[in-house]
Tab-separated table of C-alpha atoms in Angstrom:
chain	number	residue	atom	x	y	z
A	1	MET	CA	-35.766	9.622	38.612
A	2	LEU	CA	-32.996	11.399	36.793
A	3	LYS	CA	-33.095	10.642	33.059
A	4	MET	CA	-29.677	10.213	31.432
A	5	ARG	CA	-29.306	12.138	28.187
A	6	CYS	CA	-26.916	10.110	26.069
A	7	MET	CA	-26.713	9.047	22.455
A	8	SER	CA	-27.294	5.445	21.480
A	9	ASP	CA	-24.535	3.519	19.687
A	10	MET	CA	-26.557	3.802	16.493
A	11	THR	CA	-26.789	7.583	16.855
A	12	LEU	CA	-23.083	7.871	17.624
A	13	SER	CA	-22.346	5.768	14.552
A	14	SER	CA	-24.601	7.983	12.446
A	15	VAL	CA	-22.922	11.145	13.727
A	16	GLY	CA	-19.467	9.717	13.090
A	17	ARG	CA	-20.404	8.585	9.615
A	18	THR	CA	-21.797	12.013	8.751
A	19	ALA	CA	-18.617	13.680	10.002
A	20	LEU	CA	-16.434	11.339	7.934
A	21	GLN	CA	-18.526	11.957	4.828
A	22	GLU	CA	-18.181	15.694	5.340
A	23	GLN	CA	-14.400	15.424	5.682
A	24	LEU	CA	-14.174	13.262	2.579
A	25	SER	CA	-16.206	15.849	0.637
A	26	LYS	CA	-13.733	18.545	1.720
A	27	LEU	CA	-10.866	16.387	0.466
A	28	GLU	CA	-12.580	15.876	-2.890
A	29	ALA	CA	-13.045	19.624	-3.273
A	30	LYS	CA	-9.439	20.335	-2.292
A	31	LEU	CA	-7.986	17.653	-4.577
A	32	ASP	CA	-10.470	18.169	-7.423
A	33	ALA	CA	-10.878	14.393	-7.692
A	34	ASP	CA	-12.921	11.456	-6.501
A	35	VAL	CA	-11.527	10.120	-3.199
A	36	LEU	CA	-11.362	6.504	-2.054
A	37	ALA	CA	-10.231	5.664	1.477
A	38	CYS	CA	-8.616	2.246	1.806
A	39	ILE	CA	-7.544	1.507	5.362
A	40	GLY	CA	-6.267	-1.716	6.944
A	41	PRO	CA	-4.638	-4.991	5.918
A	42	ILE	CA	-4.686	-5.972	2.250
A	43	VAL	CA	-6.470	-9.300	2.536
A	44	PRO	CA	-8.852	-11.272	0.297
A	45	GLY	CA	-12.221	-9.547	0.274
A	46	LEU	CA	-10.777	-6.038	0.304
A	47	ASP	CA	-10.578	-6.146	-3.485
A	48	ASP	CA	-14.340	-6.724	-3.672
A	49	LEU	CA	-15.012	-3.860	-1.257
A	50	VAL	CA	-12.897	-1.571	-3.442
A	51	ARG	CA	-14.857	-2.683	-6.506
A	52	GLN	CA	-18.169	-1.943	-4.791
A	53	ALA	CA	-16.904	1.418	-3.566
A	54	VAL	CA	-15.766	2.555	-6.996
A	55	GLU	CA	-18.857	1.243	-8.764
A	56	SER	CA	-21.028	3.138	-6.268
A	57	LEU	CA	-19.893	6.422	-7.851
A	58	ASP	CA	-22.409	6.889	-10.647
A	59	SER	CA	-20.790	10.193	-11.583
A	60	LYS	CA	-17.003	9.939	-11.785
A	61	THR	CA	-14.204	12.337	-12.602
A	62	SER	CA	-11.179	11.134	-14.597
A	63	ARG	CA	-8.976	11.318	-11.487
A	64	LEU	CA	-9.047	9.217	-8.321
A	65	VAL	CA	-7.078	9.899	-5.143
A	66	VAL	CA	-6.671	6.869	-2.877
A	67	VAL	CA	-6.079	7.720	0.779
A	68	LEU	CA	-4.120	4.627	1.795
A	69	ASP	CA	-3.039	3.419	5.230
A	70	THR	CA	-1.907	-0.208	5.523
A	71	ASN	CA	0.705	-2.539	6.965
A	72	GLY	CA	0.539	-4.574	3.752
A	73	GLY	CA	-0.807	-7.965	2.839
A	74	VAL	CA	-1.412	-10.182	-0.175
A	75	ILE	CA	0.021	-9.191	-3.562
A	76	GLU	CA	-2.722	-10.926	-5.566
A	77	VAL	CA	-5.290	-8.691	-3.865
A	78	VAL	CA	-3.229	-5.644	-4.835
A	79	GLU	CA	-3.164	-6.771	-8.465
A	80	ARG	CA	-6.929	-7.118	-8.567
A	81	MET	CA	-7.471	-3.701	-6.969
A	82	VAL	CA	-5.110	-2.024	-9.438
A	83	ASP	CA	-6.968	-3.637	-12.348
A	84	THR	CA	-10.268	-2.408	-10.898
A	85	LEU	CA	-9.111	1.178	-10.386
A	86	ARG	CA	-7.579	1.359	-13.862
A	87	HIS	CA	-10.797	0.082	-15.427
A	88	HIS	CA	-12.628	3.119	-14.039
A	89	TYR	CA	-10.005	5.887	-13.918
A	90	LYS	CA	-7.493	7.390	-16.306
A	91	GLU	CA	-5.398	8.815	-13.463
A	92	VAL	CA	-4.854	7.296	-10.010
A	93	VAL	CA	-2.972	9.134	-7.263
A	94	PHE	CA	-2.086	7.762	-3.822
A	95	ALA	CA	-2.057	9.947	-0.706
A	96	ILE	CA	-0.131	8.468	2.234
A	97	PRO	CA	-0.767	10.473	5.423
A	98	ASP	CA	0.982	7.854	7.572
A	99	ARG	CA	2.164	4.543	6.066
A	100	ALA	CA	1.788	2.108	3.186
A	101	MET	CA	3.998	-0.871	3.924
A	102	SER	CA	4.972	-4.061	2.107
A	103	ALA	CA	2.307	-4.880	-0.500
A	104	GLY	CA	0.870	-1.448	0.274
A	105	THR	CA	4.064	0.069	-1.113
A	106	ILE	CA	3.530	-1.809	-4.371
A	107	PHE	CA	-0.084	-0.612	-4.442
A	108	ALA	CA	1.056	3.000	-3.973
A	109	LEU	CA	3.730	2.682	-6.665
A	110	SER	CA	1.069	1.592	-9.167
A	111	GLY	CA	-0.184	5.173	-9.155
A	112	ASP	CA	0.523	7.948	-11.609
A	113	ALA	CA	1.713	9.947	-8.608
A	114	ILE	CA	2.261	9.579	-4.859
A	115	MET	CA	1.641	12.272	-2.262
A	116	MET	CA	3.519	12.085	1.050
A	117	ASP	CA	5.060	14.426	3.585
A	118	TYR	CA	8.050	14.184	5.919
A	119	PHE	CA	6.144	11.897	8.337
A	120	SER	CA	4.781	9.472	5.712
A	121	VAL	CA	6.550	6.178	5.009
A	122	LEU	CA	6.553	3.357	2.494
A	123	GLY	CA	8.297	0.061	3.199
A	124	PRO	CA	10.325	-2.796	1.722
A	125	ILE	CA	8.206	-4.723	-0.796
A	126	ASP	CA	7.925	-7.964	1.110
A	127	PRO	CA	4.429	-9.361	0.423
A	128	GLN	CA	2.672	-11.525	2.970
A	129	VAL	CA	1.451	-15.026	2.198
A	130	ARG	CA	-0.923	-17.221	4.186
A	131	ASN	CA	0.631	-20.461	5.439
A	132	LYS	CA	-1.324	-23.664	6.045
A	133	LYS	CA	-2.386	-22.371	9.466
A	134	GLY	CA	-3.909	-19.279	7.901
A	135	GLN	CA	-1.208	-16.999	9.287
A	136	LEU	CA	0.152	-14.155	7.176
A	137	LEU	CA	3.944	-14.429	6.952
A	138	PRO	CA	6.424	-12.085	5.217
A	139	ALA	CA	7.532	-14.015	2.147
A	140	GLN	CA	11.041	-12.595	1.895
A	141	GLY	CA	11.845	-13.227	5.555
A	142	TYR	CA	10.784	-16.859	5.194
A	143	VAL	CA	12.883	-17.340	2.050
A	144	ASP	CA	15.913	-15.566	3.536
A	145	GLU	CA	15.838	-17.758	6.645
A	146	PHE	CA	15.690	-20.928	4.537
A	147	ASP	CA	18.585	-19.763	2.369
A	148	ARG	CA	20.606	-18.878	5.468
A	149	LEU	CA	20.108	-22.301	7.007
A	150	VAL	CA	20.951	-24.067	3.738
A	151	GLU	CA	24.170	-22.058	3.461
A	152	LEU	CA	25.126	-22.961	7.042
A	153	ALA	CA	24.474	-26.624	6.221
A	154	ARG	CA	26.758	-26.412	3.170
A	155	GLU	CA	29.520	-24.915	5.314
A	156	GLY	CA	29.042	-27.520	8.044
A	157	LYS	CA	28.149	-24.826	10.572
A	158	LEU	CA	24.520	-25.789	11.173
A	159	THR	CA	23.688	-26.331	14.847
A	160	SER	CA	21.412	-29.163	15.915
A	161	ALA	CA	18.652	-26.671	16.776
A	162	GLU	CA	18.974	-25.033	13.345
A	163	GLY	CA	18.933	-28.471	11.719
A	164	ILE	CA	15.602	-29.249	13.372
A	165	LEU	CA	14.252	-25.877	12.234
A	166	LEU	CA	15.394	-26.537	8.661
A	167	GLN	CA	13.601	-29.880	8.606
A	168	GLN	CA	10.408	-28.246	9.795
A	169	LEU	CA	10.295	-25.692	6.985
A	170	ASP	CA	7.617	-26.545	4.414
A	171	LEU	CA	9.122	-26.662	0.916
A	172	GLY	CA	5.700	-26.203	-0.665
A	173	GLU	CA	5.153	-23.013	1.306
A	174	LEU	CA	8.688	-21.929	0.488
A	175	GLN	CA	7.981	-22.175	-3.232
A	176	GLN	CA	4.744	-20.256	-2.739
A	177	PHE	CA	6.685	-17.518	-0.968
A	178	ARG	CA	9.330	-17.347	-3.709
A	179	GLU	CA	6.600	-16.974	-6.333
A	180	ALA	CA	4.940	-14.201	-4.295
A	181	LYS	CA	8.231	-12.310	-4.189
A	182	GLU	CA	8.783	-12.741	-7.946
A	183	LEU	CA	5.225	-11.623	-8.698
A	184	SER	CA	5.668	-8.538	-6.516
A	185	ILE	CA	8.809	-7.480	-8.359
A	186	LYS	CA	7.280	-8.209	-11.756
A	187	LEU	CA	4.123	-6.196	-11.035
A	188	LEU	CA	6.060	-3.285	-9.552
A	189	GLN	CA	8.304	-3.067	-12.600
A	190	ARG	CA	5.347	-3.187	-14.970
A	191	TRP	CA	3.294	-0.576	-13.122
A	192	LEU	CA	6.213	1.822	-12.693
A	193	VAL	CA	6.846	1.817	-16.443
A	194	GLN	CA	3.170	1.930	-17.379
A	195	TYR	CA	1.954	4.575	-14.927
A	196	LYS	CA	4.562	6.260	-12.705
A	197	PHE	CA	7.025	6.819	-15.565
A	198	LYS	CA	4.488	7.601	-18.300
A	199	ASP	CA	5.310	11.341	-18.284
A	200	TRP	CA	9.067	10.822	-17.892
A	201	THR	CA	10.207	11.903	-21.345
A	202	LYS	CA	13.564	13.610	-20.788
A	203	THR	CA	16.548	12.924	-18.522
A	204	GLU	CA	17.247	15.495	-15.813
A	205	THR	CA	20.992	15.582	-16.451
A	206	ASN	CA	21.191	16.325	-20.177
A	207	GLY	CA	17.598	16.505	-21.401
A	208	LYS	CA	17.942	13.494	-23.685
A	209	PRO	CA	14.792	11.544	-24.629
A	210	VAL	CA	13.875	8.742	-22.240
A	211	THR	CA	13.395	5.386	-23.984
A	212	ASP	CA	11.195	2.501	-22.887
A	213	GLU	CA	14.357	0.530	-22.145
A	214	MET	CA	15.577	3.273	-19.808
A	215	LYS	CA	12.258	3.152	-17.974
A	216	ARG	CA	12.498	-0.623	-17.610
A	217	VAL	CA	16.046	-0.368	-16.266
A	218	ARG	CA	15.007	2.245	-13.680
A	219	ALA	CA	11.973	0.189	-12.661
A	220	LYS	CA	14.155	-2.889	-12.189
A	221	GLU	CA	16.623	-0.890	-10.117
A	222	ILE	CA	13.895	0.443	-7.825
A	223	ALA	CA	12.254	-2.978	-7.449
A	224	SER	CA	15.609	-4.548	-6.631
A	225	LYS	CA	16.389	-2.028	-3.910
A	226	LEU	CA	12.939	-2.109	-2.341
A	227	SER	CA	12.887	-5.924	-2.320
A	228	ASP	CA	16.223	-6.114	-0.490
A	229	ALA	CA	14.779	-6.819	2.960
A	230	ARG	CA	18.228	-7.409	4.426
A	231	GLY	CA	19.394	-4.048	3.162
A	232	TRP	CA	16.568	-2.328	5.057
A	233	HIS	CA	17.213	-4.590	8.104
A	234	SER	CA	13.527	-4.977	8.930
A	235	HIS	CA	10.311	-5.951	7.182
A	236	GLY	CA	8.473	-3.264	9.135
A	237	ARG	CA	10.983	-0.458	8.682
A	238	GLY	CA	9.474	2.707	7.268
A	239	ILE	CA	11.185	4.463	4.372
A	240	PRO	CA	10.496	8.224	4.539
A	241	MET	CA	10.010	10.573	1.610
A	242	LYS	CA	13.515	12.002	2.106
A	243	THR	CA	15.082	8.583	1.458
A	244	LEU	CA	12.715	7.701	-1.386
A	245	THR	CA	13.603	10.890	-3.257
A	246	SER	CA	17.359	10.752	-2.483
A	247	GLU	CA	20.058	9.271	-4.702
A	248	ALA	CA	19.343	5.867	-3.163
A	249	LEU	CA	16.035	5.499	-5.045
A	250	ARG	CA	15.365	8.791	-6.889
A	251	LEU	CA	11.589	8.403	-6.837
A	252	LYS	CA	9.411	11.388	-7.647
A	253	ILE	CA	7.136	12.090	-4.691
A	254	ASP	CA	4.758	15.041	-4.359
A	255	ASP	CA	4.910	16.714	-0.934
A	256	PHE	CA	1.328	17.403	0.165
A	257	GLY	CA	2.782	19.567	2.922
A	258	LEU	CA	3.419	22.203	0.276
A	259	VAL	CA	-0.294	22.445	-0.568
A	260	GLU	CA	-1.978	24.894	1.774
A	261	GLY	CA	-4.469	23.206	4.073
A	262	LEU	CA	-4.050	19.699	2.639
A	263	THR	CA	-1.940	18.294	5.492
A	264	GLU	CA	-4.566	19.266	8.047
A	265	LEU	CA	-7.373	17.787	5.963
A	266	LEU	CA	-5.599	14.452	5.396
A	267	ARG	CA	-4.407	14.024	8.969
A	268	SER	CA	-7.665	15.011	10.633
A	269	TYR	CA	-9.593	12.711	8.290
A	270	LEU	CA	-7.296	9.749	8.984
A	271	LEU	CA	-7.216	10.300	12.759
A	272	PHE	CA	-11.002	10.600	12.959
A	273	LEU	CA	-11.391	7.553	10.728
A	274	LEU	CA	-8.980	5.389	12.764
A	275	ASP	CA	-10.739	6.399	15.986
A	276	PHE	CA	-14.091	5.500	14.408
A	277	MET	CA	-12.675	2.104	13.414
A	278	ARG	CA	-11.403	1.455	16.952
A	279	GLN	CA	-14.811	2.257	18.412
A	280	HIS	CA	-16.427	-0.294	16.098
A	281	GLU	CA	-13.552	-2.807	16.361
A	282	TRP	CA	-13.037	-2.708	12.610
A	283	LYS	CA	-9.728	-3.806	11.130
A	284	LEU	CA	-10.370	-2.507	7.632
A	285	PHE	CA	-12.428	0.256	6.126
A	286	VAL	CA	-13.359	1.492	2.642
A	287	GLN	CA	-15.154	4.749	1.850
A	288	THR	CA	-16.217	6.919	-1.050
A	289	ARG	CA	-18.873	9.641	-1.011
A	290	LYS	CA	-21.427	6.922	-1.897
A	291	PHE	CA	-19.961	3.927	-0.043
A	292	PHE	CA	-19.142	3.371	3.625
A	293	LEU	CA	-18.194	-0.046	5.034
A	294	GLY	CA	-15.847	-1.457	7.642
A	295	GLY	CA	-15.184	-4.979	8.784
A	296	ALA	CA	-13.388	-7.112	11.323
């Protein structure tokens, strides 16, 4: 009888885990920092995984690089993760090989710096909120639709179908969504001033000193533009580095494509990681050199 020579699922998992740990170690050496991978939706429970991952590092540097890939999620979870990372690290940098959307954009903008390349995207800051059915809905889209229907009603242009839809909207959920939007803007403004703008001391045009008020004004301007879902035309539209650094937003982004070998390391790590997650049917994943856990 011919004996099949194949690896068991456990062995395959062990091999994949070893390979991922090796790639993460290469990233740490290249970046001269601790590295935390945070992949998947930002949902309750992820904040605790991030805490465990960071606490697992008994020997820490002063700098953490977060490799982030997410479609977004819940803003309260972002707030808790930012508080956790700042408790342990003086400097936090976000590396975005692919995308950090919605609440993920806010998470990335809480960093002292952001690393992207021409392919990477952030997104409009439209946090997601769970409705009574447990579904995650984009807060801004929900609020905008309600406001649109109310305006049509005021103008006497509301159709019967739209009238039925308006009656079905839950005012309690609507208020929850408005508060999520306000919290997102408030946190983004605070973190931009506190972290992203901390080394912004002189204006580029005339070299004058930058005041705290100037930082607050810039943070408000950025938050306003990123929260304008209608202006971006889609909750899921990616905003590339070229747009983020243009006159439209004037954000300082570090291009990791200019660092020799870093693009290959980040992309190969993320691709291998995402393939590993698909094999195990994981939706989220967190890793440090001492912590490795995924979940459905």
